Amino acid sequence: MPNMLWLQGGACSGNTMSFLNAEEPSACDLVTDFGINVLWHPSLGLELGENLQKMLNGLVSGEIPLDIFVFEGSVVNAPNGTGQWNRFAGRAMKDWVSDLCKVAGYVVAVGDCATWGGIPATAPNPSDSQGLQFLKRSHGGYLGTGYTSKAGLPVINVPGCPAHPDWITQIVVAVATGRGGELTLDEFQRPKTFFTSFTQTGCTRNMHFAYKVSATEFGQRKGCLFYDLGCRGPMTHSPCNRILWNRQSSKTRAGMPCMGCTEPEFPFFDLAPGTVFKTQTVMGVPKDMPTGVDKSGYIKLTAAAKAASPRWAEEDIFVV
Amino acid sequence: MRENNDKDTRETIATLLVSGFPTEAFPRADSHEMILDIVARLHALPDDLAQKLTVAGFTPEPVDIDGLSQSCETCMYYLVHQRFCELPELLLPVEPEWSCRLWRI
């Protein structure tokens, strides 16, 4: 029976909420169907005070095997590298993280804060936050570039703000059932099975993207959100339109631009005013192109596609 | 109904532009900050056609910048079949060969 421990650093609990909403498999399925022993979790753990400390010390000493260590939230180093702004069970959380990562079979970072630092690490980063093995795009993070868990893998990064519930539980099940070795990770240590395709893959507004018809206001039932409303779907790696949220929809299907939350730079442009829901342009051309597309190709394609667009593409259509 | 109104408005605009009606066609909105500034000015205007044309910098022909022809025809706010600019602060019937400084592709 694999033991799983879930701790929370500089976090809003969004990934905990996401995890508790998982469906395929659910958090209960982890226990009943896959035999995972949830040692402790911020919302599910029963142990308190000295009992919790005793359990954590038992894990650090090796007395209790730690098969899967899930970490949510940033590693807080402030003030002055002590980590005392984020204390847990009698000591700085970062010290527990150091000790637990040394003994863990697998380490899974869940959500942007644990993977790249996320919103807490946005400039000026007052909490001196880091992700477990990245700080934004920079490899290293709190554990350093060379870190591998006992199973020989680096930290498995499951980003998102929050991560989709089923990305979390499916990765936990994979490592709990001995299939961790089959995981292939991308350059940012994200499982390729989830993070090779784009948010745009499966978007119901793809035909508007193709015909270069733009949504210009929220709530429109036509138009692509990339051209004017700041959608990052064409350059964000996530399966949000393949593995739907609540099994029903996605941000873009509901008319909300993708904010690129599975990418290390999130939140983009450090949340400067006017940058979140507005496509940034230079001389009228988008600053960030769809991945793999160059400026001259984009301009040629746009002119041709727009000229060829059918009348229906300009009218309301049910894209939700 | 809108088509008739659009036709009349389009003709009014065309007459104005061809007669040399002065607009703020330059400087172009090259940076994000300039775009926000111009959009904010448009947002604050009363519903006045001439002022909209002036602030947006309409011209009756495309403006070429760095080899790029900035015409309504290729702009993301342009609806090809309706010949209409859908920028919320403008919402004007236009011609494909016209241009304004909020052009974006």
mmCIF file of C-alpha atoms in Angstrom, chain A residues 200-211:
data_model
loop_
_atom_site.group_PDB
_atom_site.id
_atom_site.type_symbol
_atom_site.label_atom_id
_atom_site.label_comp_id
_atom_site.label_asym_id
_atom_site.label_seq_id
_atom_site.Cartn_x
_atom_site.Cartn_y
_atom_site.Cartn_z
ATOM 1 C CA GLN A 200 -6.222 25.510 -28.382
ATOM 2 C CA THR A 201 -6.315 21.809 -29.269
ATOM 3 C CA GLY A 202 -10.015 21.012 -29.192
ATOM 4 C CA CYS A 203 -11.171 24.601 -28.708
ATOM 5 C CA THR A 204 -14.624 25.128 -30.189
ATOM 6 C CA ARG A 205 -13.501 28.520 -31.472
ATOM 7 C CA ASN A 206 -10.821 27.034 -33.723
ATOM 8 C CA MET A 207 -12.822 27.788 -36.869
ATOM 9 C CA HIS A 208 -12.818 31.464 -35.909
ATOM 10 C CA PHE A 209 -9.081 31.255 -35.358
ATOM 11 C CA ALA A 210 -8.724 29.735 -38.824
ATOM 12 C CA TYR A 211 -10.870 32.403 -40.517
#
